[in-house]
Amino acid sequence: MTDQPTLIGILQASLAPVTVITGAGLLLGAMTNRYGRTSDRIRSLMQEYRVRHHDSRSANAIVSEITILYRRARLIRTEIVSVAVSIFCVSITIFCLFLNLVYGNQLDYLARLFFLLSLCSLIFAMLFFISDIVASL
């Protein structure tokens, strides 16, 4: 019977961090799709450039568009890494909560720190996401 309250405590303590993982996972999926489309567009423009490189006007327009897309791809890559770091930090938070509840270690401060890092990383990712949206227009 003593294991049941511990398991319930672990599940209750993990609920908020797991919710963050779910939301971050959805963001990660959207960002990955945007990255894939941007990469595909760069590849198609590179093929078009190979065909039209003799026409300097077309070639310059293509190079200009590729430059913009590379800038966006770097923004999206930074977003993806930031969200992945956020998920990692939440996972460490859950692990610390587990150790704290099962073994009685005093890891509350560490769990709080990693949860804070997770939220900061998520905010950082959202700032880059907004920058990407603005750049796409």
PDB file of C-alpha atoms in Angstrom:
ATOM      1  CA  MET A   1       0.000   0.000   0.000  1.00  0.00           C
ATOM      2  CA  THR A   2       2.897   2.398   0.544  1.00  0.00           C
ATOM      3  CA  ASP A   3       3.792   2.264  -3.166  1.00  0.00           C
ATOM      4  CA  GLN A   4       0.376   3.521  -4.281  1.00  0.00           C
ATOM      5  CA  PRO A   5       0.621   7.038  -2.785  1.00  0.00           C
ATOM      6  CA  THR A   6       4.118   7.357  -4.236  1.00  0.00           C
ATOM      7  CA  LEU A   7       2.908   6.416  -7.712  1.00  0.00           C
ATOM      8  CA  ILE A   8      -0.059   8.777  -7.441  1.00  0.00           C
ATOM      9  CA  GLY A   9       2.289  11.548  -6.269  1.00  0.00           C
ATOM     10  CA  ILE A  10       4.603  10.948  -9.212  1.00  0.00           C
ATOM     11  CA  LEU A  11       1.733  11.082 -11.679  1.00  0.00           C
ATOM     12  CA  GLN A  12       0.304  14.252 -10.131  1.00  0.00           C
ATOM     13  CA  ALA A  13       3.681  15.987 -10.044  1.00  0.00           C
ATOM     14  CA  SER A  14       4.366  15.030 -13.664  1.00  0.00           C
ATOM     15  CA  LEU A  15       1.074  16.274 -15.081  1.00  0.00           C
ATOM     16  CA  ALA A  16       2.108  19.887 -15.780  1.00  0.00           C
ATOM     17  CA  PRO A  17       5.495  18.986 -17.291  1.00  0.00           C
ATOM     18  CA  VAL A  18       3.917  16.311 -19.491  1.00  0.00           C
ATOM     19  CA  THR A  19       1.411  18.901 -20.732  1.00  0.00           C
ATOM     20  CA  VAL A  20       4.340  21.114 -21.734  1.00  0.00           C
ATOM     21  CA  ILE A  21       5.873  18.174 -23.624  1.00  0.00           C
ATOM     22  CA  THR A  22       2.603  17.634 -25.498  1.00  0.00           C
ATOM     23  CA  GLY A  23       2.347  21.270 -26.551  1.00  0.00           C
ATOM     24  CA  ALA A  24       6.020  21.454 -27.453  1.00  0.00           C
ATOM     25  CA  GLY A  25       5.682  18.274 -29.493  1.00  0.00           C
ATOM     26  CA  LEU A  26       2.870  19.819 -31.517  1.00  0.00           C
ATOM     27  CA  LEU A  27       4.993  22.922 -32.111  1.00  0.00           C
ATOM     28  CA  LEU A  28       7.918  20.734 -33.094  1.00  0.00           C
ATOM     29  CA  GLY A  29       5.783  18.972 -35.691  1.00  0.00           C
ATOM     30  CA  ALA A  30       4.649  22.263 -37.217  1.00  0.00           C
ATOM     31  CA  MET A  31       8.182  23.650 -37.247  1.00  0.00           C
ATOM     32  CA  THR A  32       9.588  20.502 -38.808  1.00  0.00           C
ATOM     33  CA  ASN A  33       7.007  20.721 -41.599  1.00  0.00           C
ATOM     34  CA  ARG A  34       7.954  24.349 -42.235  1.00  0.00           C
ATOM     35  CA  TYR A  35      11.633  23.384 -42.320  1.00  0.00           C
ATOM     36  CA  GLY A  36      10.937  20.590 -44.788  1.00  0.00           C
ATOM     37  CA  ARG A  37       8.985  22.860 -47.124  1.00  0.00           C
ATOM     38  CA  THR A  38      11.709  25.502 -46.982  1.00  0.00           C
ATOM     39  CA  SER A  39      14.411  22.928 -47.737  1.00  0.00           C
ATOM     40  CA  ASP A  40      12.391  21.494 -50.621  1.00  0.00           C
ATOM     41  CA  ARG A  41      11.892  24.961 -52.083  1.00  0.00           C
ATOM     42  CA  ILE A  42      15.622  25.676 -51.870  1.00  0.00           C
ATOM     43  CA  ARG A  43      16.355  22.406 -53.715  1.00  0.00           C
ATOM     44  CA  SER A  44      13.874  23.215 -56.474  1.00  0.00           C
ATOM     45  CA  LEU A  45      15.310  26.713 -56.848  1.00  0.00           C
ATOM     46  CA  MET A  46      18.815  25.254 -57.093  1.00  0.00           C
ATOM     47  CA  GLN A  47      17.647  23.045 -59.966  1.00  0.00           C
ATOM     48  CA  GLU A  48      16.001  26.031 -61.630  1.00  0.00           C
ATOM     49  CA  TYR A  49      19.206  28.027 -61.161  1.00  0.00           C
ATOM     50  CA  ARG A  50      21.206  25.323 -62.976  1.00  0.00           C
ATOM     51  CA  VAL A  51      18.844  25.634 -65.935  1.00  0.00           C
ATOM     52  CA  ARG A  52      18.721  29.457 -66.003  1.00  0.00           C
ATOM     53  CA  HIS A  53      22.226  30.405 -64.852  1.00  0.00           C
ATOM     54  CA  HIS A  54      22.990  31.870 -68.292  1.00  0.00           C
ATOM     55  CA  ASP A  55      20.209  34.486 -67.893  1.00  0.00           C
ATOM     56  CA  SER A  56      21.685  36.896 -65.338  1.00  0.00           C
ATOM     57  CA  ARG A  57      18.365  38.546 -64.497  1.00  0.00           C
ATOM     58  CA  SER A  58      16.650  35.226 -63.696  1.00  0.00           C
ATOM     59  CA  ALA A  59      19.731  33.922 -61.950  1.00  0.00           C
ATOM     60  CA  ASN A  60      19.925  36.984 -59.681  1.00  0.00           C
ATOM     61  CA  ALA A  61      16.245  36.669 -58.749  1.00  0.00           C
ATOM     62  CA  ILE A  62      16.710  32.995 -57.935  1.00  0.00           C
ATOM     63  CA  VAL A  63      19.822  33.665 -55.837  1.00  0.00           C
ATOM     64  CA  SER A  64      17.952  36.399 -53.967  1.00  0.00           C
ATOM     65  CA  GLU A  65      15.081  34.039 -53.156  1.00  0.00           C
ATOM     66  CA  ILE A  66      17.492  31.280 -52.090  1.00  0.00           C
ATOM     67  CA  THR A  67      19.245  33.727 -49.752  1.00  0.00           C
ATOM     68  CA  ILE A  68      15.950  34.630 -48.093  1.00  0.00           C
ATOM     69  CA  LEU A  69      14.996  30.971 -47.763  1.00  0.00           C
ATOM     70  CA  TYR A  70      18.376  30.092 -46.211  1.00  0.00           C
ATOM     71  CA  ARG A  71      17.835  32.832 -43.628  1.00  0.00           C
ATOM     72  CA  ARG A  72      14.400  31.417 -42.852  1.00  0.00           C
ATOM     73  CA  ALA A  73      15.788  27.875 -42.676  1.00  0.00           C
ATOM     74  CA  ARG A  74      18.329  29.004 -40.074  1.00  0.00           C
ATOM     75  CA  LEU A  75      15.532  30.606 -38.024  1.00  0.00           C
ATOM     76  CA  ILE A  76      13.456  27.436 -38.226  1.00  0.00           C
ATOM     77  CA  ARG A  77      16.439  25.272 -37.296  1.00  0.00           C
ATOM     78  CA  THR A  78      16.995  27.433 -34.215  1.00  0.00           C
ATOM     79  CA  GLU A  79      13.301  27.081 -33.340  1.00  0.00           C
ATOM     80  CA  ILE A  80      13.493  23.296 -33.635  1.00  0.00           C
ATOM     81  CA  VAL A  81      16.603  23.064 -31.473  1.00  0.00           C
ATOM     82  CA  SER A  82      15.042  25.348 -28.842  1.00  0.00           C
ATOM     83  CA  VAL A  83      11.870  23.275 -28.651  1.00  0.00           C
ATOM     84  CA  ALA A  84      13.932  20.070 -28.445  1.00  0.00           C
ATOM     85  CA  VAL A  85      15.946  21.584 -25.565  1.00  0.00           C
ATOM     86  CA  SER A  86      12.670  22.520 -23.890  1.00  0.00           C
ATOM     87  CA  ILE A  87      11.405  18.941 -24.157  1.00  0.00           C
ATOM     88  CA  PHE A  88      14.726  17.660 -22.831  1.00  0.00           C
ATOM     89  CA  CYS A  89      14.547  20.004 -19.826  1.00  0.00           C
ATOM     90  CA  VAL A  90      10.976  18.944 -19.066  1.00  0.00           C
ATOM     91  CA  SER A  91      12.085  15.312 -19.221  1.00  0.00           C
ATOM     92  CA  ILE A  92      14.841  16.049 -16.711  1.00  0.00           C
ATOM     93  CA  THR A  93      12.231  17.822 -14.542  1.00  0.00           C
ATOM     94  CA  ILE A  94      10.045  14.723 -14.514  1.00  0.00           C
ATOM     95  CA  PHE A  95      13.069  12.549 -13.732  1.00  0.00           C
ATOM     96  CA  CYS A  96      14.000  14.803 -10.786  1.00  0.00           C
ATOM     97  CA  LEU A  97      10.424  14.679  -9.501  1.00  0.00           C
ATOM     98  CA  PHE A  98      10.479  10.906  -9.784  1.00  0.00           C
ATOM     99  CA  LEU A  99      13.735  10.626  -7.847  1.00  0.00           C
ATOM    100  CA  ASN A 100      12.454  13.065  -5.255  1.00  0.00           C
ATOM    101  CA  LEU A 101       9.198  11.201  -4.668  1.00  0.00           C
ATOM    102  CA  VAL A 102      10.563   7.649  -4.829  1.00  0.00           C
ATOM    103  CA  TYR A 103      13.891   8.019  -3.069  1.00  0.00           C
ATOM    104  CA  GLY A 104      13.210  11.084  -0.955  1.00  0.00           C
ATOM    105  CA  ASN A 105      16.073  13.061  -2.469  1.00  0.00           C
ATOM    106  CA  GLN A 106      15.820  16.798  -2.155  1.00  0.00           C
ATOM    107  CA  LEU A 107      15.781  17.607  -5.864  1.00  0.00           C
ATOM    108  CA  ASP A 108      12.944  20.130  -5.864  1.00  0.00           C
ATOM    109  CA  TYR A 109      15.330  22.978  -6.638  1.00  0.00           C
ATOM    110  CA  LEU A 110      16.765  21.045  -9.589  1.00  0.00           C
ATOM    111  CA  ALA A 111      13.284  20.228 -10.900  1.00  0.00           C
ATOM    112  CA  ARG A 112      12.309  23.896 -10.648  1.00  0.00           C
ATOM    113  CA  LEU A 113      15.488  24.976 -12.409  1.00  0.00           C
ATOM    114  CA  PHE A 114      14.984  22.598 -15.330  1.00  0.00           C
ATOM    115  CA  PHE A 115      11.315  23.521 -15.625  1.00  0.00           C
ATOM    116  CA  LEU A 116      12.295  27.196 -15.740  1.00  0.00           C
ATOM    117  CA  LEU A 117      14.936  26.433 -18.379  1.00  0.00           C
ATOM    118  CA  SER A 118      12.301  24.568 -20.349  1.00  0.00           C
ATOM    119  CA  LEU A 119       9.927  27.516 -20.318  1.00  0.00           C
ATOM    120  CA  CYS A 120      12.719  29.942 -21.244  1.00  0.00           C
ATOM    121  CA  SER A 121      13.735  27.725 -24.145  1.00  0.00           C
ATOM    122  CA  LEU A 122      10.124  27.537 -25.295  1.00  0.00           C
ATOM    123  CA  ILE A 123       9.821  31.339 -25.161  1.00  0.00           C
ATOM    124  CA  PHE A 124      13.072  31.623 -27.120  1.00  0.00           C
ATOM    125  CA  ALA A 125      11.690  29.230 -29.758  1.00  0.00           C
ATOM    126  CA  MET A 126       8.475  31.218 -30.028  1.00  0.00           C
ATOM    127  CA  LEU A 127      10.406  34.452 -30.583  1.00  0.00           C
ATOM    128  CA  PHE A 128      12.257  32.822 -33.473  1.00  0.00           C
ATOM    129  CA  PHE A 129       8.965  31.377 -34.743  1.00  0.00           C
ATOM    130  CA  ILE A 130       7.476  34.873 -34.837  1.00  0.00           C
ATOM    131  CA  SER A 131      10.602  36.123 -36.633  1.00  0.00           C
ATOM    132  CA  ASP A 132      10.186  33.348 -39.188  1.00  0.00           C
ATOM    133  CA  ILE A 133       6.534  34.232 -39.753  1.00  0.00           C
ATOM    134  CA  VAL A 134       7.482  37.886 -40.285  1.00  0.00           C
ATOM    135  CA  ALA A 135      10.316  36.887 -42.634  1.00  0.00           C
ATOM    136  CA  SER A 136       8.017  34.654 -44.651  1.00  0.00           C
ATOM    137  CA  LEU A 137       5.867  37.637 -45.596  1.00  0.00           C
TER     138      LEU A 137
END
